[in-house]
Amino acid sequence: MTSETILVLLFIVATGVAILARRLRLPYTAALVIAGLLLGQVHLLDPPHLTQQLLFTVFLPGLIFEAAFHLDFTFFRRDLRQILGLAVPGVLAAILLTAAILVPAAALLPLQHSLTWPHALVFGALIAATDPIAVVGLFRTLGAPPRLAALLEGESLLNDGTSIVFFSLILGVVGGATVNAADIVVEFARVVGLGLGVGAVIGLAISMTIQRIDDPMIEITLTSIAAYGSFIAAEQLHGSGVIATVVAGMLCGNYGARTGMTPTTRVAVETFWEYVAFALNSIIFLLIGFEVHLSEVVRWWWLILPAFGAVLAGRAGVVYAVTAIASRRTDPIPGSWRAVLSWGGLRGGLSMVLALSLPADFANRDLMITTTFGVVVLSILVQGLSMGWVLRRLGLIESRADQAAYDLHRGELRATQAALAELAVMRRTGQADSAGLEALITEYEVRRDAIQEQLHRLLNQRDGLRLAGLKRVRRHLLMVEKSTALASSREGLLSRDAYERLMAEVNDRLLKLELPPGK
C-alpha cells in the first residue's frame, strides 16, 4: 500500500472518529487514540512511525504556531509569572519529583535491572512536557474560563521547549558528559535565548510584511513561513525550535494579525490554521495509538501504574507550589483552577518521540519506551475522558443538561423573534390577509412568552447560567469595542496614541471580566 493511500485512509478514519466522537460527546483526541489502538491490533494499516524527524518537521511547528497564534497576549502577560514558573523551574521540579517518587516505588518491583536515579531522571525529563490539546479543545467547547485555558495552553507551549532542553542536558550527563551546574545553566540560557531571538526576528519581519500587503493567500503563506521557518532556523542554529515558533506565533497573532490584516483576511488565516491544527492533530493522535503495543503495556502494567502515579503527583506538587509562590503579588489562582491545571497536564506525542530517541545501548531502553507509551495512553484516556466531569464537579462549567436546555431555549427564542419581525414586515407591506397575519402574530407571541418564561425559570434555578450568559454578552460587547477602535484607527479617525490608550482600557475591562468572582 502506497504512502498516499495510507494518508487518505488515515484521514477517512479521522473523519469517521470525529463524527462518532461528536455524537458520543467524547474528547476527539482521546477517541483518535482509541481508534489507533484498535486498528493497530488488527494490522489493517501500516502507517508511518512517529519519529523525531516526522514530529519536528511536520507536526510540532504547525500545532505550536496555531496555538500561539490564537493565544491572547493580554491573558498571557497577566499570568506570565505563573506560566514561566510552571514552564521553567516547574519543569525541572517535576522531573526531580517524578524521579524521587519512581525510584523507591520501582525498588519494590521485580525489575531485571534496578531503576537508578540517573535513569529515573531521564524518564522524568522525557515525560515532563504536557500536551493539553484535548483539554483546551474541551475548554473551548464547554465554556471554561478563558484565563484558565490561557494558563494551561501558555504553559504547555513553553514547557515543550524547556523540557526538550532539560532532556538533552540530563541525557548528556547520564551518558558520561562532564558538566557542572554552571555549564547546564549557560547551555539552557543559550538554547532558549537563541529560540527567543530567532522567533522574535522572524515574527516581527513577517508581521511588518503583513502590514504592507492585503492578499489573504499571500498572508496565509507568510504565516506558514513564520511557523516552519522559525522552527527550522532555530534548530539549525542549535537553539530551541519550539520556543522560536511560540514567539513567532504570538507576534503574528497579537501584532501582525491585529494591525495588518483586514477582517476578511483574518477570518481566512484563522480558518486555514484551524484546519491545519485539525489535520495534524488527527494524524498524530492516530499515530500515537498505532505506536503502542497493547500486549507490552499489559505485560508491564505493574510498572506503568506507579510511573503514572509519580507523574500525576509530581505535576500536582509543582502546580500547587508554583502558583502559590507566583501569586503572592498578583491575583491568586483559585483552588479549583489549581486542581484543573494539575489534572489537565496530559502527556502526548512529544514524550513518545523523546523516548524513541534514547540511545540503543541505554539501560532498560525497551522498558523505558513501553512505560512512556503506557503513561501517555493512560494520560490521554484517563485524564482526557474525565476532564469534562472534573470541570463540572468543580463548578467551572454548568451541567450538560442545564446548558443544553438553556442553549435550546435561547435558539427557540431567537427563531421566534425573527418570525415575529418578518410578520411585522408582511403586515406593514400588505403581503397577506391581515386577519390571518394577526392570528399568526398572536400565535407566535404566545410561543415567545412561553419560551421566555421557561428561560426565566431556568435562570432563576441556575445562577451560573445567568452569570455565564451575561459574561458572554459583555465579552461580545468588548470585542465590538475593540473592532470599532481598530476600524477608526485605520480610517484615520483616531490617533495612534488615543487608539493605544483605548485598547489598553478595553483590555483591562476584558481581563477583569475573566477574573474569578470576588477578585
XYZ file of C-alpha atoms in Angstrom:
519
model
C 0.000 0.000 0.000
C 1.458 3.389 -1.016
C 2.094 6.262 1.378
C -0.533 8.374 -0.410
C -3.179 5.672 0.040
C -2.321 5.287 3.730
C -2.598 9.051 4.249
C -6.035 9.158 2.609
C -7.188 6.196 4.719
C -5.931 7.893 7.888
C -7.987 10.993 7.063
C -11.040 8.815 6.369
C -10.606 7.160 9.778
C -10.083 10.539 11.451
C -13.264 11.927 9.868
C -15.295 8.928 10.993
C -13.876 9.199 14.509
C -14.662 12.934 14.606
C -18.303 12.299 13.685
C -18.635 9.457 16.200
C -16.894 11.421 18.966
C -19.291 14.341 18.459
C -22.295 12.039 18.714
C -20.942 10.278 21.817
C -19.674 13.563 23.353
C -16.129 12.213 23.690
C -12.928 14.257 23.519
C -11.808 13.975 19.915
C -8.137 13.291 20.647
C -8.936 10.530 23.142
C -11.256 8.930 20.564
C -8.448 9.066 17.968
C -6.035 7.277 20.309
C -8.627 4.565 20.974
C -9.175 4.146 17.220
C -5.410 3.928 16.648
C -5.042 1.331 19.407
C -7.812 -0.834 17.932
C -6.606 -0.556 14.334
C -3.032 -1.207 15.423
C -4.030 -4.554 16.917
C -5.702 -5.851 13.752
C -2.913 -4.567 11.429
C -5.256 -3.205 8.760
C -2.902 -0.308 8.045
C 0.838 0.123 8.081
C 1.169 3.852 8.877
C 4.475 5.740 9.154
C 6.211 5.543 12.521
C 6.103 8.578 14.806
C 9.771 9.537 14.537
C 11.550 12.615 15.842
C 12.133 13.882 12.301
C 8.439 13.489 11.416
C 7.305 15.197 14.609
C 9.775 18.083 14.374
C 9.475 18.782 10.639
C 5.731 18.237 10.113
C 3.616 18.179 13.258
C 5.182 20.257 16.008
C 5.730 23.594 14.196
C 2.178 23.713 12.826
C 0.478 22.708 16.071
C 2.553 25.065 18.206
C 2.133 28.015 15.823
C -1.650 27.588 15.650
C -1.974 27.539 19.429
C 0.381 30.513 19.872
C -1.358 32.478 17.100
C -4.689 32.226 18.956
C -3.242 32.815 22.436
C -4.307 36.283 23.608
C -1.212 38.112 24.812
C -3.375 40.065 27.276
C -4.064 36.918 29.287
C -0.554 35.558 28.719
C 1.078 38.735 30.042
C -1.214 38.886 33.061
C -0.193 35.400 34.210
C 3.346 35.486 32.838
C 4.838 34.847 36.287
C 2.785 31.682 36.798
C 3.366 30.483 33.215
C 7.125 30.969 33.364
C 7.245 29.429 36.832
C 5.490 26.292 35.600
C 7.404 26.110 32.308
C 10.982 26.574 33.585
C 11.636 25.848 37.279
C 8.354 23.938 37.365
C 9.531 21.525 34.668
C 12.814 20.932 36.490
C 10.981 20.401 39.781
C 8.550 17.994 38.090
C 11.483 15.977 36.734
C 13.047 15.720 40.196
C 9.733 14.917 41.936
C 8.805 12.251 39.386
C 12.211 10.587 39.795
C 12.070 10.859 43.610
C 8.713 9.081 43.672
C 9.507 6.499 40.992
C 12.892 5.251 42.306
C 11.601 3.908 45.664
C 8.415 2.634 44.016
C 10.413 0.728 41.368
C 12.636 -0.757 44.093
C 9.634 -2.803 45.218
C 9.111 -4.230 41.718
C 10.819 -7.313 40.180
C 12.904 -5.453 37.572
C 15.796 -7.240 35.868
C 17.921 -4.118 36.374
C 17.241 -1.652 39.166
C 15.889 1.747 38.163
C 18.680 4.083 39.212
C 18.402 7.787 39.878
C 20.019 8.793 36.559
C 17.582 6.670 34.553
C 14.621 7.908 36.589
C 15.703 11.477 35.863
C 15.805 10.703 32.140
C 12.281 9.299 32.362
C 11.149 12.350 34.319
C 12.632 14.633 31.649
C 11.095 12.880 28.661
C 7.660 12.718 30.310
C 7.733 16.308 31.622
C 6.238 18.058 28.574
C 2.457 18.470 28.838
C 0.190 18.206 25.806
C -3.229 19.603 26.721
C -4.688 19.761 23.195
C -7.672 17.619 24.135
C -8.303 19.601 27.330
C -8.036 23.007 25.634
C -10.481 21.779 22.990
C -12.859 20.752 25.762
C -12.421 24.129 27.443
C -13.474 25.908 24.265
C -16.437 23.598 23.711
C -17.755 23.639 27.278
C -17.096 27.308 28.024
C -14.462 27.051 30.776
C -12.899 30.364 31.919
C -10.663 31.752 29.123
C -7.980 32.791 31.610
C -7.712 29.209 32.859
C -7.401 27.946 29.271
C -4.717 30.561 28.577
C -2.763 29.473 31.669
C -2.799 25.823 30.655
C -2.083 26.461 26.979
C 0.600 29.103 27.574
C 2.476 26.877 30.000
C 2.277 23.900 27.637
C 3.623 25.897 24.692
C 6.701 26.924 26.667
C 7.348 23.687 28.547
C 7.526 21.753 25.274
C 10.695 23.702 24.553
C 12.184 23.717 28.049
C 11.548 20.007 28.597
C 13.404 19.148 25.358
C 16.382 21.203 26.562
C 16.344 19.585 30.023
C 16.021 16.129 28.443
C 19.078 16.718 26.230
C 21.127 18.047 29.140
C 20.178 15.225 31.522
C 20.727 12.559 28.849
C 24.185 14.004 28.208
C 25.076 13.913 31.891
C 23.804 10.337 32.253
C 25.783 9.401 29.154
C 29.019 10.484 30.833
C 29.458 14.091 29.715
C 31.415 16.105 32.261
C 29.453 19.245 33.022
C 28.740 21.247 36.138
C 25.720 23.240 37.250
C 27.077 26.457 35.735
C 27.555 24.770 32.344
C 23.986 23.495 32.422
C 22.592 26.952 33.232
C 24.646 28.575 30.450
C 23.636 25.943 27.904
C 19.978 26.228 28.872
C 20.104 30.028 28.551
C 21.879 29.760 25.184
C 19.362 27.330 23.660
C 16.296 29.170 24.960
C 17.783 32.594 24.200
C 18.515 31.633 20.593
C 14.952 30.400 20.242
C 13.564 33.648 21.621
C 15.763 35.734 19.335
C 15.038 33.802 16.163
C 11.302 33.743 16.866
C 11.233 37.481 17.599
C 13.144 38.408 14.422
C 11.066 36.205 12.108
C 7.767 37.041 13.843
C 8.397 40.790 13.603
C 9.607 40.565 9.999
C 6.531 38.592 8.920
C 4.189 40.900 10.890
C 5.674 44.027 9.293
C 5.368 42.443 5.854
C 1.724 41.580 6.533
C 1.048 45.251 7.332
C 2.077 46.180 3.778
C 0.070 43.504 1.968
C -3.663 42.932 1.552
C -3.913 39.497 -0.022
C -5.297 36.565 2.046
C -3.383 33.894 0.107
C -0.043 35.669 0.478
C -0.668 36.377 4.164
C -1.538 32.722 4.801
C 1.729 31.792 3.085
C 3.648 34.288 5.216
C 2.254 32.796 8.450
C 3.238 29.333 7.200
C 6.779 30.626 6.644
C 6.748 32.066 10.178
C 5.626 28.728 11.638
C 8.038 26.383 9.918
C 10.797 28.874 9.103
C 11.271 29.956 12.717
C 11.429 26.329 13.865
C 13.929 25.276 11.202
C 16.112 28.382 11.606
C 16.368 27.991 15.381
C 17.150 24.264 15.116
C 19.849 24.972 12.516
C 21.447 27.410 14.971
C 21.173 24.755 17.735
C 18.533 26.775 19.552
C 15.027 25.804 20.643
C 12.754 25.498 17.604
C 9.712 25.171 19.847
C 10.412 28.442 21.664
C 11.094 30.189 18.337
C 7.761 29.044 16.904
C 5.884 30.087 20.053
C 7.339 33.603 19.885
C 6.726 33.922 16.132
C 3.147 32.668 16.528
C 2.315 35.076 19.347
C 3.778 38.030 17.435
C 1.884 37.147 14.249
C -1.376 36.600 16.128
C -1.210 39.520 18.546
C 0.644 42.099 16.415
C 0.664 41.161 12.737
C -2.948 39.976 12.563
C -4.400 42.783 14.657
C -2.590 45.643 12.962
C -2.108 44.372 9.420
C -4.963 42.041 8.499
C -8.402 43.105 7.345
C -11.337 41.258 8.990
C -11.830 39.166 5.828
C -8.162 38.184 5.685
C -8.049 37.355 9.374
C -11.049 35.030 9.007
C -9.276 33.291 6.102
C -5.988 32.947 8.020
C -7.657 31.682 11.183
C -9.781 29.198 9.211
C -6.648 27.899 7.473
C -4.778 27.361 10.744
C -7.780 25.792 12.451
C -7.926 23.237 9.657
C -4.156 22.659 9.803
C -4.441 22.003 13.549
C -7.371 19.626 12.970
C -5.496 17.708 10.270
C -2.221 17.462 12.216
C -3.970 16.504 15.456
C -5.974 13.855 13.614
C -2.872 12.168 12.227
C -0.605 12.490 15.278
C -3.098 11.074 17.783
C -3.931 8.213 15.440
C -0.205 7.512 15.121
C 0.125 7.551 18.920
C -2.443 4.759 19.057
C -0.689 2.814 16.283
C 2.704 3.049 18.008
C 1.510 1.451 21.253
C 1.640 -2.341 21.563
C -1.138 -3.231 23.984
C 0.381 -6.595 24.810
C 3.559 -4.916 26.091
C 1.580 -2.312 28.021
C -0.495 -5.025 29.687
C 2.642 -7.035 30.441
C 4.308 -4.136 32.275
C 1.207 -2.620 33.879
C 2.679 -3.021 37.358
C 5.439 -0.526 36.434
C 3.300 1.757 34.253
C 0.744 2.417 37.001
C 3.344 3.591 39.585
C 5.015 5.682 36.875
C 1.665 7.276 36.006
C 1.046 7.955 39.689
C 4.514 9.521 40.038
C 3.860 11.783 37.041
C 0.495 12.911 38.463
C 1.946 13.518 41.920
C 4.915 15.438 40.535
C 2.623 17.594 38.400
C 0.293 18.373 41.299
C 3.164 19.252 43.636
C 4.660 21.651 41.093
C 1.347 23.321 40.197
C 0.352 23.993 43.809
C 3.836 25.184 44.789
C 4.457 27.437 41.781
C 1.006 29.022 41.746
C 1.184 29.674 45.482
C 4.583 31.388 45.195
C 3.926 33.260 41.939
C 0.501 34.503 43.050
C 1.689 36.360 46.140
C 1.927 39.681 44.332
C -0.765 39.071 41.747
C -4.312 37.765 41.716
C -4.167 34.305 43.315
C -5.150 31.241 41.322
C -8.312 29.691 42.859
C -8.037 26.209 44.326
C -10.393 24.762 41.718
C -8.174 26.127 38.945
C -5.093 24.556 40.519
C -6.851 21.200 40.526
C -7.694 21.584 36.838
C -4.129 22.667 35.996
C -2.829 19.572 37.820
C -5.245 17.137 36.211
C -5.045 18.849 32.819
C -1.329 18.217 32.298
C -1.753 15.481 29.696
C 1.245 13.819 28.071
C 1.390 13.233 24.330
C 3.426 12.516 21.219
C 6.494 14.533 22.222
C 7.173 12.258 25.198
C 6.888 9.183 22.973
C 9.300 10.600 20.407
C 11.846 11.534 23.087
C 11.614 8.000 24.467
C 12.248 6.543 20.991
C 15.301 8.809 20.635
C 17.076 7.133 23.579
C 20.423 5.562 22.559
C 20.304 1.882 21.617
C 22.669 0.982 24.488
C 20.647 2.845 27.124
C 19.940 0.540 30.094
C 16.328 -0.690 30.185
C 15.632 1.232 26.962
C 12.783 -1.015 25.795
C 11.184 -0.918 29.226
C 11.555 2.873 29.337
C 9.813 3.185 25.957
C 6.980 0.833 26.961
C 6.497 2.661 30.265
C 6.405 6.031 28.485
C 3.881 4.773 25.931
C 1.716 3.336 28.702
C 1.793 6.572 30.708
C 0.907 8.622 27.613
C -2.061 6.396 26.774
C -3.303 6.432 30.382
C -2.885 10.205 30.489
C -4.878 10.821 27.301
C -7.623 8.345 28.139
C -7.986 8.765 31.914
C -7.369 12.499 32.219
C -8.791 13.460 28.834
C -12.029 11.492 29.161
C -12.667 12.710 32.714
C -11.878 16.402 32.166
C -15.473 17.430 31.472
C -16.640 15.687 34.642
C -13.885 17.389 36.659
C -14.854 20.840 35.335
C -18.496 20.242 36.220
C -17.703 18.869 39.691
C -15.598 21.934 40.463
C -18.378 24.251 39.313
C -16.363 25.764 36.464
C -19.000 24.886 33.871
C -22.698 24.172 34.103
C -24.108 20.660 33.867
C -24.503 19.413 30.327
C -28.303 19.032 30.622
C -28.821 22.562 32.008
C -26.539 24.103 29.401
C -28.247 22.173 26.601
C -31.694 23.292 27.803
C -30.518 26.898 28.059
C -28.993 26.857 24.570
C -32.148 25.258 23.141
C -34.450 27.884 24.678
C -32.194 30.711 23.500
C -32.262 29.298 19.974
C -36.040 28.925 20.075
C -36.433 32.495 21.324
C -34.230 33.952 18.577
C -36.108 31.968 15.910
C -39.483 33.093 17.259
C -38.441 36.741 17.437
C -37.156 36.541 13.857
C -40.534 35.128 12.753
C -42.360 37.967 14.556
C -40.127 40.536 12.868
C -40.907 39.006 9.463
C -44.634 39.002 10.241
C -44.426 42.694 11.138
C -42.843 43.428 7.737
C -45.524 41.398 5.981
C -48.265 43.286 7.839
C -46.712 46.660 7.011
C -46.282 45.847 3.317
C -49.640 44.061 2.955
C -48.195 40.789 1.707
C -51.009 38.635 3.163
C -54.507 38.758 4.572
C -54.475 40.975 7.688
C -56.797 38.707 9.712
C -54.581 35.677 9.056
C -51.454 37.666 9.901
C -52.912 38.851 13.210
C -53.721 35.250 14.156
C -50.159 34.188 13.341
C -48.724 37.122 15.272
C -50.787 36.176 18.314
C -49.672 32.539 17.989
C -46.001 33.493 17.856
C -46.344 35.986 20.704
C -47.804 33.246 22.911
C -44.924 30.972 21.919
C -42.382 33.730 22.654
C -43.852 34.417 26.081
C -43.813 30.699 26.956
C -40.147 30.367 25.952
C -39.221 33.488 27.906
C -40.959 32.031 30.963
C -39.009 28.774 30.609
C -35.747 30.711 30.304
C -36.607 32.878 33.304
C -37.377 29.815 35.429
C -34.175 28.034 34.358
C -32.015 31.098 35.065
C -33.590 31.561 38.500
C -32.714 27.961 39.366
C -29.169 28.114 37.963
C -27.311 31.318 38.810
C -24.272 30.041 36.935
C -26.189 30.054 33.656
C -27.303 33.647 34.187
C -23.788 34.806 35.031
C -22.282 32.871 32.119
C -24.830 34.331 29.713
C -24.193 37.869 30.956
C -20.426 37.319 30.694
C -20.792 36.181 27.075
C -22.751 39.333 26.250
C -20.189 41.563 27.984
C -17.327 39.803 26.221
C -19.087 40.226 22.871
C -19.604 43.943 23.517
C -15.950 44.418 24.467
C -14.846 42.699 21.262
C -17.179 45.026 19.327
C -15.490 47.987 21.040
C -12.056 46.673 20.055
C -13.104 46.115 16.433
C -14.623 49.598 16.237
C -11.487 51.202 17.677
C -9.303 49.319 15.186
C -11.508 50.371 12.257
C -11.451 54.001 13.449
C -7.663 53.914 13.703
C -7.295 52.515 10.174
C -9.642 55.184 8.772
C -7.632 57.950 10.439
C -10.460 58.907 12.794
C -8.406 58.002 15.869
C -4.805 58.945 16.603
C -2.295 56.206 17.379
C -1.897 57.368 20.969
C -5.639 57.531 21.542
C -6.068 54.115 19.933
C -3.459 52.502 22.177
C -4.949 54.074 25.330
C -8.440 52.973 24.322
C -7.279 49.421 23.599
C -5.445 49.261 26.939
C -8.616 50.341 28.752
C -10.792 47.805 26.894
C -8.223 45.030 27.510
C -8.216 45.881 31.207
C -12.009 45.523 31.334
C -11.722 42.254 29.424
C -9.224 40.948 31.976
C -11.439 41.939 34.884
C -14.325 40.147 33.215
C -12.358 36.878 33.292
C -11.372 37.123 36.963
C -12.989 34.673 39.393
C -15.922 36.134 41.383
C -14.853 38.364 44.248
C -11.424 39.220 42.784
